[in-house]
Backbone as CSV, one residue per row, in Angstrom:
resi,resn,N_x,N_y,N_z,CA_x,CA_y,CA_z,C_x,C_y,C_z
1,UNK,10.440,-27.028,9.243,10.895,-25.714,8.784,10.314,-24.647,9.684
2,UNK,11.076,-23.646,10.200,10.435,-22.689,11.065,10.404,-21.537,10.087
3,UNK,9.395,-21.346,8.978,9.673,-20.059,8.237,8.353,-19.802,8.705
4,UNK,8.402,-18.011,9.206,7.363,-17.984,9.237,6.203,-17.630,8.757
5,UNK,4.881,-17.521,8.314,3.820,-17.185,8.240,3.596,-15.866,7.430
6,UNK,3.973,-15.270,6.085,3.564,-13.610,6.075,1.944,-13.592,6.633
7,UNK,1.351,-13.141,7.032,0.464,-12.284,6.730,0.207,-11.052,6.314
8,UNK,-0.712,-10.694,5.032,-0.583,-9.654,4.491,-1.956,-9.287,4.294
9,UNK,-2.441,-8.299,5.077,-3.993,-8.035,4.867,-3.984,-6.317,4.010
10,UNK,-5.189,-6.630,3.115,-5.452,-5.868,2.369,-5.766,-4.475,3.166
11,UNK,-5.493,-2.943,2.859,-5.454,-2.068,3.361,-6.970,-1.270,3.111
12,UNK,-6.990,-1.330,1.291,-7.564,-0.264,0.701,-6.978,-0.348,-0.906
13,UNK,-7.377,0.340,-1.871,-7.396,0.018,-3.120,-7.411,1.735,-3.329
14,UNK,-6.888,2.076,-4.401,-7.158,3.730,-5.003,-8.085,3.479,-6.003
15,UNK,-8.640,4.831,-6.641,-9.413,4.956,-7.370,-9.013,4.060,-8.803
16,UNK,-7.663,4.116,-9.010,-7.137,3.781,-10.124,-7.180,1.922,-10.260
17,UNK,-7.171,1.720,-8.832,-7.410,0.147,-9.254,-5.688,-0.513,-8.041
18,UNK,-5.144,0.129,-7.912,-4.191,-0.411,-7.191,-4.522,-0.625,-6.108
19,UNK,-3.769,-1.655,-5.535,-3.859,-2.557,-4.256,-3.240,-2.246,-2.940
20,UNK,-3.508,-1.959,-1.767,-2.522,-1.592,-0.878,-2.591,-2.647,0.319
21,UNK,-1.229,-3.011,0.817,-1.524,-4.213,1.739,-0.121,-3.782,2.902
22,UNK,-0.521,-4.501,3.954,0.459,-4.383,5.303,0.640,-5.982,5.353
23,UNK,2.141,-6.242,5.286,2.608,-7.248,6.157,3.054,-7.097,7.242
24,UNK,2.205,-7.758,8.248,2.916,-8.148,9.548,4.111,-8.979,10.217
25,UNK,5.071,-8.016,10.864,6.195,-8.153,10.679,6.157,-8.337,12.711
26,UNK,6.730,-9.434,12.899,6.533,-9.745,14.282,7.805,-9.072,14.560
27,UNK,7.553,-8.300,15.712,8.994,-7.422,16.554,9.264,-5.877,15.906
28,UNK,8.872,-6.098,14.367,9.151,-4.848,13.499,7.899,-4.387,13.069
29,UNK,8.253,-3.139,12.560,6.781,-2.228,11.971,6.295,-2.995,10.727
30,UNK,5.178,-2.790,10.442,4.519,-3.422,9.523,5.563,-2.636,8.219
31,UNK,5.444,-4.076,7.062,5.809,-3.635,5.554,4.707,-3.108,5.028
32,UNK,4.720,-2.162,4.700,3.342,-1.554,3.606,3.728,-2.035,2.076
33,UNK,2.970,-2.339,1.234,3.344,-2.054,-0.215,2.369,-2.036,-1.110
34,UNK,2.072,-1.810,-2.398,1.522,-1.610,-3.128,1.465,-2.925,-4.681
35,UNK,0.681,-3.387,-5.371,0.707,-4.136,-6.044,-0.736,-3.360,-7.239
36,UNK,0.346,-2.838,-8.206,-0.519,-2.016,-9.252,-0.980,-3.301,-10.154
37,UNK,-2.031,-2.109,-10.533,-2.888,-2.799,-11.726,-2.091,-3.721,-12.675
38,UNK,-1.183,-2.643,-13.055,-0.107,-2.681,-14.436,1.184,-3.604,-13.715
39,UNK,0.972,-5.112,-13.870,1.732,-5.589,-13.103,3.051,-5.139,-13.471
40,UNK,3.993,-4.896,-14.244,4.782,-4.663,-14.923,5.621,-3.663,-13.952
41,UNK,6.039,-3.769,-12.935,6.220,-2.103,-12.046,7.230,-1.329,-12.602
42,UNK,8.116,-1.774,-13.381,8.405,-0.949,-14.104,8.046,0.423,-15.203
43,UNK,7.095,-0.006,-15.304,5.702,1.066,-15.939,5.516,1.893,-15.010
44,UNK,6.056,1.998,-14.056,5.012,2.546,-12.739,6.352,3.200,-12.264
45,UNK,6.207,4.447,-11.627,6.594,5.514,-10.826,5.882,5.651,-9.824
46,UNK,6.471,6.030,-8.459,5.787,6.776,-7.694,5.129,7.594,-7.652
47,UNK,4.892,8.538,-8.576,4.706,9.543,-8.626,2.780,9.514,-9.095
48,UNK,2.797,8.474,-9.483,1.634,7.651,-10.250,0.782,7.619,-9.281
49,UNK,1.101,7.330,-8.365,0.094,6.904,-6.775,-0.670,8.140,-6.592
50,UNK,-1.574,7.836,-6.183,-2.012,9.382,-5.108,-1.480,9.562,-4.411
51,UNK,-0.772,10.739,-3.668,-0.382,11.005,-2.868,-0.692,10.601,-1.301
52,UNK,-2.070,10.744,-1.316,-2.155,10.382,0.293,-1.879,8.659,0.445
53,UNK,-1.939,8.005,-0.862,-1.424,6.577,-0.625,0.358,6.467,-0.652
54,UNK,1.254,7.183,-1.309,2.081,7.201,-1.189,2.444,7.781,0.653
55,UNK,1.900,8.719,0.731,2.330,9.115,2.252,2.074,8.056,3.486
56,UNK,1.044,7.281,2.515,0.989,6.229,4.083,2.071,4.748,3.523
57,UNK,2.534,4.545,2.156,3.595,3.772,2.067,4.523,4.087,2.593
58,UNK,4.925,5.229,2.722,6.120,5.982,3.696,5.622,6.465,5.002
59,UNK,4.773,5.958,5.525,4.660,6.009,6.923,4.174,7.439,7.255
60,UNK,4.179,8.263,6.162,4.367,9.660,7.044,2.897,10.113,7.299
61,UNK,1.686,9.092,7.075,0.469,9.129,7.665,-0.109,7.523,7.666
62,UNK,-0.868,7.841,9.472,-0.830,6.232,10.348,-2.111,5.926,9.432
63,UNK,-3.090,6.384,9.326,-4.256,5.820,8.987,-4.293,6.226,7.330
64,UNK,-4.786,4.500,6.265,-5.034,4.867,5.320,-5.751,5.792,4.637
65,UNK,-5.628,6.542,3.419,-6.441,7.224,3.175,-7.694,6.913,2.806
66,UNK,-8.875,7.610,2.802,-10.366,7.232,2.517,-10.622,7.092,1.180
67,UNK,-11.821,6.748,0.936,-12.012,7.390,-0.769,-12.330,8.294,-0.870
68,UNK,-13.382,9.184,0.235,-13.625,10.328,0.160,-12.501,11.619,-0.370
69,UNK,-11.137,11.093,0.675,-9.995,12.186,0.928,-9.873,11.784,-0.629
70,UNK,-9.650,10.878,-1.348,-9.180,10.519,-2.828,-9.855,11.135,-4.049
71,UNK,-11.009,11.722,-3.844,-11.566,12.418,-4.888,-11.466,13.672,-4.867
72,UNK,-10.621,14.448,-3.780,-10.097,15.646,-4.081,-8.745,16.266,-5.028
């Protein structure tokens, strides 16, 4: 079978307990995604995230956010 390999390394975590991870995507940009507490994602909105973690699920910032930046 030639399937290949995800790798998915852990990013960073928010205050709230959610998970943030990059799969490496050979040829393409990495998948970002998120895997909340509340497995249920239906419970869950975007809107729920912190923001600076949402901005780096959407790419629109390269480096994760800190915890520092997260307690503002």
């Amino acid at each position: 079978s030639n399937k290949k390999k995800l790798i998915k390394t852990i990013i960073g975590e928010d205050l709230q307990g959610n998970k943030y991870f990059e799969i490496l995507q050979e040829g393409k940009k990495n998948k970002r995604i998120v895997e909340t507490v509340d497995s249920d994602p239906m419970n869950y909105s975007g809107d729920q995230l912190p923001a600076e973690w949402r901005s780096w699920l959407t790419y629109r910032r390269i480096a994760p956010p800190t915890k520092e930046v997260e307690l503002y």
